[in-house]
PDB file of C-alpha atoms and ligand atoms in Angstrom:
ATOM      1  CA  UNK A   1       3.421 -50.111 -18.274  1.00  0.00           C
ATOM      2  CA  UNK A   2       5.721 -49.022 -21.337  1.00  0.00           C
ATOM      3  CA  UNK A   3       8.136 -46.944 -21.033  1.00  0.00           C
ATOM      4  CA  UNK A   4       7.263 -43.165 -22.507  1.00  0.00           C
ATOM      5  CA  UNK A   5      10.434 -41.148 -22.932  1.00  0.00           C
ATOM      6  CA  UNK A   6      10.514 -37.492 -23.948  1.00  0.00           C
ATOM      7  CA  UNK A   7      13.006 -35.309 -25.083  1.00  0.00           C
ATOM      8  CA  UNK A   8      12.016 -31.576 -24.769  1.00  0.00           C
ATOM      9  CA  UNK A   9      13.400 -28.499 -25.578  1.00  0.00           C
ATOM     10  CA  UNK A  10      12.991 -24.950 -25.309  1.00  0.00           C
ATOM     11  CA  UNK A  11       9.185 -25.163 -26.995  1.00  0.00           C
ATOM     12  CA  UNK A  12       7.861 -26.861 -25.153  1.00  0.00           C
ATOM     13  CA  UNK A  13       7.725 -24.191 -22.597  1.00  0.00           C
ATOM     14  CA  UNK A  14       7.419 -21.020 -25.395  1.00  0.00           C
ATOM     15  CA  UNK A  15       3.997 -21.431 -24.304  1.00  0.00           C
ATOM     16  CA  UNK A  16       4.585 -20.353 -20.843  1.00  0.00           C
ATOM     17  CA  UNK A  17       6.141 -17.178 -22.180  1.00  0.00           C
ATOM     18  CA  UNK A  18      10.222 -17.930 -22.473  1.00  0.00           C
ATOM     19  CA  UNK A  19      11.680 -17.139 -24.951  1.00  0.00           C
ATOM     20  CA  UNK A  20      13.259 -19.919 -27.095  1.00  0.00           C
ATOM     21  CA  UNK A  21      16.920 -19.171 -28.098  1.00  0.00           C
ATOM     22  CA  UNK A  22      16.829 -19.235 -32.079  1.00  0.00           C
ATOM     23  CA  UNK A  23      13.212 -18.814 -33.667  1.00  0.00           C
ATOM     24  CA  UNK A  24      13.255 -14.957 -34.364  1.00  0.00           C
ATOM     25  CA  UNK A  25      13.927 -12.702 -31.759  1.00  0.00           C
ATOM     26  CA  UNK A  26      15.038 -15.827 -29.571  1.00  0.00           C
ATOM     27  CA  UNK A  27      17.403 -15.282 -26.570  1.00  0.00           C
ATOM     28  CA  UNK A  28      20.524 -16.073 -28.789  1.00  0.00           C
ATOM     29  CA  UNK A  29      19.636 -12.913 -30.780  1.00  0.00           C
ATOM     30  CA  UNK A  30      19.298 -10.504 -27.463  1.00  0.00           C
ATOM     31  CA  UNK A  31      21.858 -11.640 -25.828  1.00  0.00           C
ATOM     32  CA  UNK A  32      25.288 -13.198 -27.439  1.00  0.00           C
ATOM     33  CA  UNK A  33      25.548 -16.457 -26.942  1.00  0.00           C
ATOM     34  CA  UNK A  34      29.804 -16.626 -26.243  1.00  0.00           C
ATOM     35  CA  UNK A  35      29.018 -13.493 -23.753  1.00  0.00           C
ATOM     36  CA  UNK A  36      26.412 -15.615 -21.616  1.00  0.00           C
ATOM     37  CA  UNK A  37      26.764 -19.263 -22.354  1.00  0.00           C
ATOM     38  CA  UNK A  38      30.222 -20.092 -22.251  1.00  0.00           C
ATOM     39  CA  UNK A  39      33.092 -20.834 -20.219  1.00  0.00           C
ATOM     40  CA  UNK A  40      34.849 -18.180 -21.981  1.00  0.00           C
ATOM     41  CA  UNK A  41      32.157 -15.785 -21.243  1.00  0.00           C
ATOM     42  CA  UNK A  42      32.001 -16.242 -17.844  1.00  0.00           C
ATOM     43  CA  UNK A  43      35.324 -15.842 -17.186  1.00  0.00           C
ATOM     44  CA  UNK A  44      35.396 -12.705 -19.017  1.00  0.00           C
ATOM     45  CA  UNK A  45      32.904 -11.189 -17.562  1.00  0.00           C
ATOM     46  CA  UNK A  46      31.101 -13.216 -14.595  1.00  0.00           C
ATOM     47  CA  UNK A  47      29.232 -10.146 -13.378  1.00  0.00           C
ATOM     48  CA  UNK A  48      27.097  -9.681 -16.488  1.00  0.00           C
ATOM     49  CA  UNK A  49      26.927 -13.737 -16.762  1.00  0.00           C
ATOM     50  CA  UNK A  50      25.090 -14.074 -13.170  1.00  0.00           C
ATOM     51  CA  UNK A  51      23.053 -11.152 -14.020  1.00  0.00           C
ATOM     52  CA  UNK A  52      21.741 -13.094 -16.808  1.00  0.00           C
ATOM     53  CA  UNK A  53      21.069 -16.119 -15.091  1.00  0.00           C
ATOM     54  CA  UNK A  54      19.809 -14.256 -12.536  1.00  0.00           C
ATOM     55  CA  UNK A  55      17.088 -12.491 -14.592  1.00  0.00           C
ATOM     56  CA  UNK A  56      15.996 -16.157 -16.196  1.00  0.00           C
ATOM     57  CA  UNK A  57      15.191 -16.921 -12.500  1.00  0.00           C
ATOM     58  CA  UNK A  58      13.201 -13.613 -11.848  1.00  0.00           C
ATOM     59  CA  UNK A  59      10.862 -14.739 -14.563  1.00  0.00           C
ATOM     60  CA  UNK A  60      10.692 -18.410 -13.039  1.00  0.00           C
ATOM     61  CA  UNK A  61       8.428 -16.432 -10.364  1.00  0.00           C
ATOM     62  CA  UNK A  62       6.185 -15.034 -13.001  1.00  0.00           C
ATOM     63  CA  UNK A  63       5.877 -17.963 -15.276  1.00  0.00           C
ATOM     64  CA  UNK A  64       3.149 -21.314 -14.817  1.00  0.00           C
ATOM     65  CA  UNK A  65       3.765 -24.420 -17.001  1.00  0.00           C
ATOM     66  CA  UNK A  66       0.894 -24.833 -20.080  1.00  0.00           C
ATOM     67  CA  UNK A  67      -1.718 -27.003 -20.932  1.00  0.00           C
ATOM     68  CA  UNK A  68       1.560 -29.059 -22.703  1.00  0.00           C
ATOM     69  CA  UNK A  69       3.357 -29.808 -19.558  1.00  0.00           C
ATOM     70  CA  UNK A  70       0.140 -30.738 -17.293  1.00  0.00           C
ATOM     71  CA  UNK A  71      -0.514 -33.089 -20.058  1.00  0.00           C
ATOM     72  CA  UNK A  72       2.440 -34.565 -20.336  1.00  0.00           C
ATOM     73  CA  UNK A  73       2.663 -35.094 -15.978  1.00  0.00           C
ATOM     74  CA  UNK A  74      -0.716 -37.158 -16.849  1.00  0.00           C
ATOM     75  CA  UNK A  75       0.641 -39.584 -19.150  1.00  0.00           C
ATOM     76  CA  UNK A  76       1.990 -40.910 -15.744  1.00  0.00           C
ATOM     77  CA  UNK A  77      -1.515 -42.759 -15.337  1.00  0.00           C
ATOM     78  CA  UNK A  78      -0.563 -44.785 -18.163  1.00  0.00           C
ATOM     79  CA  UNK A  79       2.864 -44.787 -18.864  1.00  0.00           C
ATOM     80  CA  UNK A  80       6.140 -45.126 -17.238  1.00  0.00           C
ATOM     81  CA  UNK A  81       7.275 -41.388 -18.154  1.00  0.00           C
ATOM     82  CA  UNK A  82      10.915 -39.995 -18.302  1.00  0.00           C
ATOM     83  CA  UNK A  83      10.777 -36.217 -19.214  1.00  0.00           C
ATOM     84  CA  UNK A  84      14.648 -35.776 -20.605  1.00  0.00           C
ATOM     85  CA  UNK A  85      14.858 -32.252 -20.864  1.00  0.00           C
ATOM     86  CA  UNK A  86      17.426 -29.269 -22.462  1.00  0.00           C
ATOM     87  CA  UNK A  87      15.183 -26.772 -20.538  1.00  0.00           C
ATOM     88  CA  UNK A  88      16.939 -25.322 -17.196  1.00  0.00           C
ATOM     89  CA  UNK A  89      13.163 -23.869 -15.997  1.00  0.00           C
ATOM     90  CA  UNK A  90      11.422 -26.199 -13.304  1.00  0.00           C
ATOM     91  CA  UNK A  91       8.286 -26.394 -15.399  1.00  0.00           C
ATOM     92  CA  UNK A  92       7.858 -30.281 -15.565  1.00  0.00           C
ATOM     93  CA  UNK A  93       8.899 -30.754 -12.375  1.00  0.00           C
ATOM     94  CA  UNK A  94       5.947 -27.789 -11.097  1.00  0.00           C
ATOM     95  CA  UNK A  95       3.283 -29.495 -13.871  1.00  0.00           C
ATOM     96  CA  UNK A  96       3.864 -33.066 -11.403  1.00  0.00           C
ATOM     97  CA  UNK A  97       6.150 -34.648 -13.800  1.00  0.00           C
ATOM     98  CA  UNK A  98       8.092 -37.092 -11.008  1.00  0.00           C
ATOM     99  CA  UNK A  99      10.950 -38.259 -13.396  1.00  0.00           C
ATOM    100  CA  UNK A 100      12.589 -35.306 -15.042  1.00  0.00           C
ATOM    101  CA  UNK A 101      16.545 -35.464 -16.337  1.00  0.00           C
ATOM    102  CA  UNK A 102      18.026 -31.528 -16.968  1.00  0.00           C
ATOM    103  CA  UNK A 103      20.780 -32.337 -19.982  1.00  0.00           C
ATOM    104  CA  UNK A 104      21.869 -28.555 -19.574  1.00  0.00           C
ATOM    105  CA  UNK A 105      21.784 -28.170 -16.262  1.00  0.00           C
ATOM    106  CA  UNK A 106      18.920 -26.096 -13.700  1.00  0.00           C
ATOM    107  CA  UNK A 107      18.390 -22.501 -13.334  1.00  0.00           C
ATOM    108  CA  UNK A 108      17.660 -22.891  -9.554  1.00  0.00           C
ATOM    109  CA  UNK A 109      21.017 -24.420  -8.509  1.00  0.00           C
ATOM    110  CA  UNK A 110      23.994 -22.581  -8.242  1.00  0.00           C
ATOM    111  CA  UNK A 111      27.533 -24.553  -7.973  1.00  0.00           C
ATOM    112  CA  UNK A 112      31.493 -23.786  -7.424  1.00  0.00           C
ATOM    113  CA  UNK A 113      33.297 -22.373 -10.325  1.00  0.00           C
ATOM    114  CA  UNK A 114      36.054 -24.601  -9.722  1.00  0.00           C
ATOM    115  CA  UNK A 115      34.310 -28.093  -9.920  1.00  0.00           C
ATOM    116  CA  UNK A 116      30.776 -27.081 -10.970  1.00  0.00           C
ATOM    117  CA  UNK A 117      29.761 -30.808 -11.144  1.00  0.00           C
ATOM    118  CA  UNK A 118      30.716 -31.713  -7.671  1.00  0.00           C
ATOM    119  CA  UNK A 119      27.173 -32.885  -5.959  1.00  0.00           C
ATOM    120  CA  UNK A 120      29.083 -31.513  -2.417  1.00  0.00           C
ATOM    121  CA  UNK A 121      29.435 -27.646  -3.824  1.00  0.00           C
ATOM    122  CA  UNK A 122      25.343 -28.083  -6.070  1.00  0.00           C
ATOM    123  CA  UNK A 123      23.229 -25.953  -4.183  1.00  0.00           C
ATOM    124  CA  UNK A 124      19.367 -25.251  -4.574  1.00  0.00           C
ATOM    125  CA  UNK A 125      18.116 -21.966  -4.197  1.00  0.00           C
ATOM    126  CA  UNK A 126      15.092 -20.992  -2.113  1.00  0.00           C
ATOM    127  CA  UNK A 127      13.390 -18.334  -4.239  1.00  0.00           C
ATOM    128  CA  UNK A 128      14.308 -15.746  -1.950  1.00  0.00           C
ATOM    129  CA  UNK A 129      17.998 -16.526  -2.928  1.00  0.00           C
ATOM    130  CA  UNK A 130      17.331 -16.111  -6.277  1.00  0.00           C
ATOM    131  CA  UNK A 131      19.045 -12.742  -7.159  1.00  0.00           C
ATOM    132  CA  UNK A 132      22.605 -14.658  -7.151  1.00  0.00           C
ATOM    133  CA  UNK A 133      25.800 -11.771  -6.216  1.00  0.00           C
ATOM    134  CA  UNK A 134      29.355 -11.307  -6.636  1.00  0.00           C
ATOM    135  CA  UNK A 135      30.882 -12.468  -3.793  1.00  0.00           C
ATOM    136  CA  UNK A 136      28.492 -15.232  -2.812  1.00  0.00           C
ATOM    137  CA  UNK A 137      30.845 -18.218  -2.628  1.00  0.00           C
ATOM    138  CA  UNK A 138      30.608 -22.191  -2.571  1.00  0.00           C
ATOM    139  CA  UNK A 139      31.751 -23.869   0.494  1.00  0.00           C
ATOM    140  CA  UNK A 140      35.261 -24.399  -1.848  1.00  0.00           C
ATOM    141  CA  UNK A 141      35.780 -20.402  -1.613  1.00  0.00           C
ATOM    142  CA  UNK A 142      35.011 -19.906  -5.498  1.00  0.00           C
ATOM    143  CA  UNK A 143      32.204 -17.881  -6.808  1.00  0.00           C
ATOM    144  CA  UNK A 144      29.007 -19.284  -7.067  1.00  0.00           C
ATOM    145  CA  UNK A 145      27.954 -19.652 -10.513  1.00  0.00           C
ATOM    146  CA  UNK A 146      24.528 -20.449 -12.118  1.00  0.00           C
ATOM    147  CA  UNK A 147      24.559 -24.434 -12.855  1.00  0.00           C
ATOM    148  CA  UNK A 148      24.531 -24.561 -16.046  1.00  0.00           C
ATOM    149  CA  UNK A 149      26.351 -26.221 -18.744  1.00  0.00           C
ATOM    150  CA  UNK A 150      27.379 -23.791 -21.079  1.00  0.00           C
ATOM    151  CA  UNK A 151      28.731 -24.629 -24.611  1.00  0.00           C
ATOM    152  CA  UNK A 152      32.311 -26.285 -24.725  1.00  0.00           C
ATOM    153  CA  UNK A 153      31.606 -27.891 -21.326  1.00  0.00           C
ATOM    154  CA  UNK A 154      30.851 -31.655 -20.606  1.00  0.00           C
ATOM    155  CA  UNK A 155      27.055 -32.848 -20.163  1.00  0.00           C
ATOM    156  CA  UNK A 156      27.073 -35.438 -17.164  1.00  0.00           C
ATOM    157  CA  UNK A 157      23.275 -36.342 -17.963  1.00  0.00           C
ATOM    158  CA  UNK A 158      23.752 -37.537 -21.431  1.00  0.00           C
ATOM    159  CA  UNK A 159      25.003 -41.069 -20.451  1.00  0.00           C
ATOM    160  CA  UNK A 160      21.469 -41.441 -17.642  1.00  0.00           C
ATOM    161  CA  UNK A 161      19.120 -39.867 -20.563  1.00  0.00           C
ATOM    162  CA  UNK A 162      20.996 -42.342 -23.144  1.00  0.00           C
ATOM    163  CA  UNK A 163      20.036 -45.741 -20.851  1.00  0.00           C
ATOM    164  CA  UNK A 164      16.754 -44.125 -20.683  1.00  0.00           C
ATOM    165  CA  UNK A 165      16.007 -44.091 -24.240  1.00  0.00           C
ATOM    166  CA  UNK A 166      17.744 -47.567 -25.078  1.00  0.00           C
ATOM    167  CA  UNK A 167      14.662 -48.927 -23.367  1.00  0.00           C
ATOM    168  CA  UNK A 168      12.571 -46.693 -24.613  1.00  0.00           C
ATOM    169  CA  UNK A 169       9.017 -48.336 -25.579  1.00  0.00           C
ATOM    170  CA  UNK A 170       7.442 -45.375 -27.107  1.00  0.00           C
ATOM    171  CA  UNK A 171       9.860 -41.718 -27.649  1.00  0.00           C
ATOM    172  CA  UNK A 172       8.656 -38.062 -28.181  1.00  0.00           C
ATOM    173  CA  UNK A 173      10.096 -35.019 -29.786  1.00  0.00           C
ATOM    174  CA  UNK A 174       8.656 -32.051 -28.234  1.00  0.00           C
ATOM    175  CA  UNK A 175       9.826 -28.355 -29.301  1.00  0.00           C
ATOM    176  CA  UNK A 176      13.822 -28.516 -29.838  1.00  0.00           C
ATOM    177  CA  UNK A 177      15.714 -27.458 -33.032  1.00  0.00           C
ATOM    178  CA  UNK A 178      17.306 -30.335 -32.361  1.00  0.00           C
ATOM    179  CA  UNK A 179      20.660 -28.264 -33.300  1.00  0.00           C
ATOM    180  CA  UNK A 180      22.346 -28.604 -29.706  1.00  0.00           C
ATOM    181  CA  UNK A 181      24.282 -31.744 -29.194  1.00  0.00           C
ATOM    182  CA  UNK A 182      24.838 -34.695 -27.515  1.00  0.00           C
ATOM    183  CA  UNK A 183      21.263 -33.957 -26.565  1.00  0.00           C
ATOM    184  CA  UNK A 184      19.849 -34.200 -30.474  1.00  0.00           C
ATOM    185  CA  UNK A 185      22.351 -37.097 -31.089  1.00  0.00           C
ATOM    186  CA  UNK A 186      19.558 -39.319 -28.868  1.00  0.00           C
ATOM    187  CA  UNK A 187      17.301 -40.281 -31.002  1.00  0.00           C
ATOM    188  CA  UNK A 188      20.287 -42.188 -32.635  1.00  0.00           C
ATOM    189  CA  UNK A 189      19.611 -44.740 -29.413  1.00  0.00           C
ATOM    190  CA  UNK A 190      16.168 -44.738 -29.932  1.00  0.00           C
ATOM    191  CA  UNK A 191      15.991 -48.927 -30.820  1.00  0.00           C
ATOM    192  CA  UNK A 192      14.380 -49.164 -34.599  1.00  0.00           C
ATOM    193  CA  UNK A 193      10.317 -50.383 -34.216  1.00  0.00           C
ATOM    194  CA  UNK A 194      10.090 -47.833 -31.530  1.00  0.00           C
ATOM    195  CA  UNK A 195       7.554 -45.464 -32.526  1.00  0.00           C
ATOM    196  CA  UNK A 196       9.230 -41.944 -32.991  1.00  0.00           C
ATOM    197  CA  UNK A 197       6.522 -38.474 -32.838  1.00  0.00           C
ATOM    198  CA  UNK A 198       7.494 -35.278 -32.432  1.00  0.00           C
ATOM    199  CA  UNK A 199       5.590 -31.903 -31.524  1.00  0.00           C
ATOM    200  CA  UNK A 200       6.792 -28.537 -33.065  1.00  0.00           C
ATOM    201  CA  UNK A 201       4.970 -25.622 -35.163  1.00  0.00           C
ATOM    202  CA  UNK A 202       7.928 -25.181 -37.392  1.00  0.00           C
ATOM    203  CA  UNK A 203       9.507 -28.316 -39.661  1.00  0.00           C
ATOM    204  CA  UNK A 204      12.371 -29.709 -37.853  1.00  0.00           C
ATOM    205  CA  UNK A 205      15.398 -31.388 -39.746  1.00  0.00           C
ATOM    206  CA  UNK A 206      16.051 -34.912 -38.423  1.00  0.00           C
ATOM    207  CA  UNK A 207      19.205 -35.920 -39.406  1.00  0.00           C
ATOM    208  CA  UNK A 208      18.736 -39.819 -39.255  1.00  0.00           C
ATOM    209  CA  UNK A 209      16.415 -41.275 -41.781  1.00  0.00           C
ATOM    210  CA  UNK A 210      14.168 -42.567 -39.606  1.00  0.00           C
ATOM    211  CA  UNK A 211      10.005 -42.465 -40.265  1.00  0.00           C
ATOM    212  CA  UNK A 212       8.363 -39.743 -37.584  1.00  0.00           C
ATOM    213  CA  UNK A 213       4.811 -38.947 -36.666  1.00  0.00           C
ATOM    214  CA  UNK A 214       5.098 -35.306 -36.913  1.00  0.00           C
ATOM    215  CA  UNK A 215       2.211 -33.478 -35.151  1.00  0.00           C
ATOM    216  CA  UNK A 216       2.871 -30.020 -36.419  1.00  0.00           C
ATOM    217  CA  UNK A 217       1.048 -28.025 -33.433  1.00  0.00           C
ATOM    218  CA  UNK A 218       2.367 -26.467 -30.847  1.00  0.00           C
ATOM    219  CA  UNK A 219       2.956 -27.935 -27.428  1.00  0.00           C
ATOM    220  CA  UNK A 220      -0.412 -27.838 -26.005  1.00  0.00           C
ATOM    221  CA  UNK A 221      -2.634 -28.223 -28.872  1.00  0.00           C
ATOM    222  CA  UNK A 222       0.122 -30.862 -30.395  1.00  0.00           C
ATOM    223  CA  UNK A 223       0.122 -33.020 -26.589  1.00  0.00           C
ATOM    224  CA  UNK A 224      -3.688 -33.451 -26.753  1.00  0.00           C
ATOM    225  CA  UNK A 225      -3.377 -34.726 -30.054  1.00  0.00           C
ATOM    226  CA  UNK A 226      -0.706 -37.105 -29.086  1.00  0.00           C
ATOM    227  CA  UNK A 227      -2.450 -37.934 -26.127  1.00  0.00           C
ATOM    228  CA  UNK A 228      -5.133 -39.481 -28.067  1.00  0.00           C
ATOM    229  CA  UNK A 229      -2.593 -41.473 -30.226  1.00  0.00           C
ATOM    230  CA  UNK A 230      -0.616 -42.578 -27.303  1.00  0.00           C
ATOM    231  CA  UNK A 231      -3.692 -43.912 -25.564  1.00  0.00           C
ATOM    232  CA  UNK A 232      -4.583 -46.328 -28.693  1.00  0.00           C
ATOM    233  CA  UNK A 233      -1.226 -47.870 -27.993  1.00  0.00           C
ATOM    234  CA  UNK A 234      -0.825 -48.288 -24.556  1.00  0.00           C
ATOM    235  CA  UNK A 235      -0.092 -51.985 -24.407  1.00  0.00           C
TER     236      UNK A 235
HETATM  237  P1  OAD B   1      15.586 -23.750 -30.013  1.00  0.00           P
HETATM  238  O1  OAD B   1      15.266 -22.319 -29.755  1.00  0.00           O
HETATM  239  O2  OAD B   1      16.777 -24.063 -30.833  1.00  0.00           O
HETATM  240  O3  OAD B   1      14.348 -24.467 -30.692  1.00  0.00           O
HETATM  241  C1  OAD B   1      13.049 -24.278 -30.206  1.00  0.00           C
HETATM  242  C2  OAD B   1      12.068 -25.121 -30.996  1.00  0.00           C
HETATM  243  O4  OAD B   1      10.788 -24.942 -30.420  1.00  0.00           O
HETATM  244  C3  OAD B   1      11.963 -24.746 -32.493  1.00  0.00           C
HETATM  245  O5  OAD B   1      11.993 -25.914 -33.286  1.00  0.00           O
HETATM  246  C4  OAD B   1      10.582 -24.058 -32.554  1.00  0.00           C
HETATM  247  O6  OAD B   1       9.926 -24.243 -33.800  1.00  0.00           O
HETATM  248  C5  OAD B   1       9.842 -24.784 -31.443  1.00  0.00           C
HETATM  249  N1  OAD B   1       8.670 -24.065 -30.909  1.00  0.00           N
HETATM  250  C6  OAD B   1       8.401 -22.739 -30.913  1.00  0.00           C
HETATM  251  N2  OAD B   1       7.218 -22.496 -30.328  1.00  0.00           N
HETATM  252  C7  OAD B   1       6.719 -23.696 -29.932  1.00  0.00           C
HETATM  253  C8  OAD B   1       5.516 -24.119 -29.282  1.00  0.00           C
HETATM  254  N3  OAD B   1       4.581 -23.246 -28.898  1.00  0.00           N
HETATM  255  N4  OAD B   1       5.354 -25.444 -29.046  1.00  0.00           N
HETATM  256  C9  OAD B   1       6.276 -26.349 -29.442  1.00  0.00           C
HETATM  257  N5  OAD B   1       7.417 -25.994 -30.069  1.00  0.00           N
HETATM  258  C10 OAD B   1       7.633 -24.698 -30.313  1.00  0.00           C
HETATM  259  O7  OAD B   1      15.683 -24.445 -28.561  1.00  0.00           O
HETATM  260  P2  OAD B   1      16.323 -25.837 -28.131  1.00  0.00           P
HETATM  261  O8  OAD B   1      16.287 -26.816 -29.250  1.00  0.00           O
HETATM  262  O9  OAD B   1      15.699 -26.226 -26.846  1.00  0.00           O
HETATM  263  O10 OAD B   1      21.298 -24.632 -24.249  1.00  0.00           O
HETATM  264  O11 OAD B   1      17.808 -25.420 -27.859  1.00  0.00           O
HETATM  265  C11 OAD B   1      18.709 -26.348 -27.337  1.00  0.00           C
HETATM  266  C12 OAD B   1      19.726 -25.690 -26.431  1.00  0.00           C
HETATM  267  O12 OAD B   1      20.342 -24.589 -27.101  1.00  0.00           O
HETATM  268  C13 OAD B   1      19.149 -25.072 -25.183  1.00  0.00           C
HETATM  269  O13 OAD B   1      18.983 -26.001 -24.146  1.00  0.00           O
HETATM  270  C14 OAD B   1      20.144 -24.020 -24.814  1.00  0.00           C
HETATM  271  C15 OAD B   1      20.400 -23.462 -26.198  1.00  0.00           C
HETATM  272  O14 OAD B   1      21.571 -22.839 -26.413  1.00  0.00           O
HETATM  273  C16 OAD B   1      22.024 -23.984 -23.306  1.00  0.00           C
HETATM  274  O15 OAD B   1      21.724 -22.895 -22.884  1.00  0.00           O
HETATM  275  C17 OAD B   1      23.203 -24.744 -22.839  1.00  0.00           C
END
């Protein structure tokens, strides 16, 4: 089987109803970015920080992946698929995607503020622990915070998602900006002859020069189109 690997972003699950963070009134424009999505922030002002996070998760509950993200958990038939994703929702993972990479991190773990990449102090939360307090500490006696990698900090993923795409057969584009790096820096490792498509209602600037199929469409509509495609080229 070839190996499918998709990069997603925060369209691919607008669909679901999230927000994305900078179409018009995005998250970015409700909430300030250096308030909730920094290291800066956080220390400023944890309270309001895990309140945030905290609120994301409430809506986790209320939320179902789309048409998009059922699709995509099919290509499995067919394909060997790795979902690389900048989305901290568990949508992919709930669609049936089995191989799914979080670049920025997962809104259901919480982790120590002191080391938050330590695998001892990462810690998944039933959905009953959701609502996330003051005072609720990692076994290292620091506050638990959401685990997420806000901007400024280090993105352990990128160097698993980058061997991913180097052997990428086949690589997809689905709903990012592509303004947030290292993540939009991958298709730079995409090898050239690998065919390129990407899925998004808006135009999308790709900085490298390299030729795209660009299914204008959002995520659903654009993944049964590209199902289609992908199935004419399955080996
Ligand atoms: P953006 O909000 O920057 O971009 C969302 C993209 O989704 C845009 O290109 C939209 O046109 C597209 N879009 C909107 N509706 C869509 C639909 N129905 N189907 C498909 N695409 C649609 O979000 P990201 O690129 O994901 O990081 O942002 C990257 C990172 O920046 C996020 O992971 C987050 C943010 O700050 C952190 O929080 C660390």
């Amino acid at each position: 089987m070839k190996n499918l690997v998709v990069l997603t972003g925060a369209g691919m699950s607008a669909e679901s109803g999230i927000s994305t963070f900078r179409d018009a009134g995005g998250l970015w424009d409700q909430y300030p970015v250096e308030q909730v999505a920094t290291p800066e922030g956080y220390a400023a002002n944890p309270k309001l920080v895990i309140n945030f996070y905290n609120e994301r998760r409430k809506q986790l509950l209320e939320v179902k992946p789309n048409r998009g993200h059922e699709l995509l958990a099919e290509l499995e038939k067919y394909f060997h698929v790795t979902v690389i994703t900048q989305n901290v929702d568990n949508l992919h993972e709930r669609a049936g995607s089995t191989e799914v990479i979080h670049l920025h991190g997962e809104l259901t773990k919480v982790t120590s503020s002191f080391q938050p990449n330590n695998p001892r102090f990462i810690k998944e939360l039933k959905p009953e622990e959701y609502e996330v307090r003051m005072g609720d500490k990692a076994p290292d006696g620091s506050q638990f915070r959401p685990f997420i990698v806000w901007f400024g900090e280090a993105v352990p993923m990128i160097e698993t998602a980058i061997d991913y795409v180097d052997k990428a057969d086949i690589f997809v584009i689905i709903g990012t900006s592509l303004n947030v790096y290292p993540a939009a820096g991958l298709l730079n490792y995409v090898h050239s002859g690998v065919p390129v498509y990407l899925i998004d209602p808006k135009e999308v600037r790709i900085a490298s020069g390299r030729a795209v199929h660009v299914i204008q469409k959002g995520a659903s509509e654009g993944m049964e189109e590209l199902k289609k495609m992908l199935l004419e080229i399955r080996d």
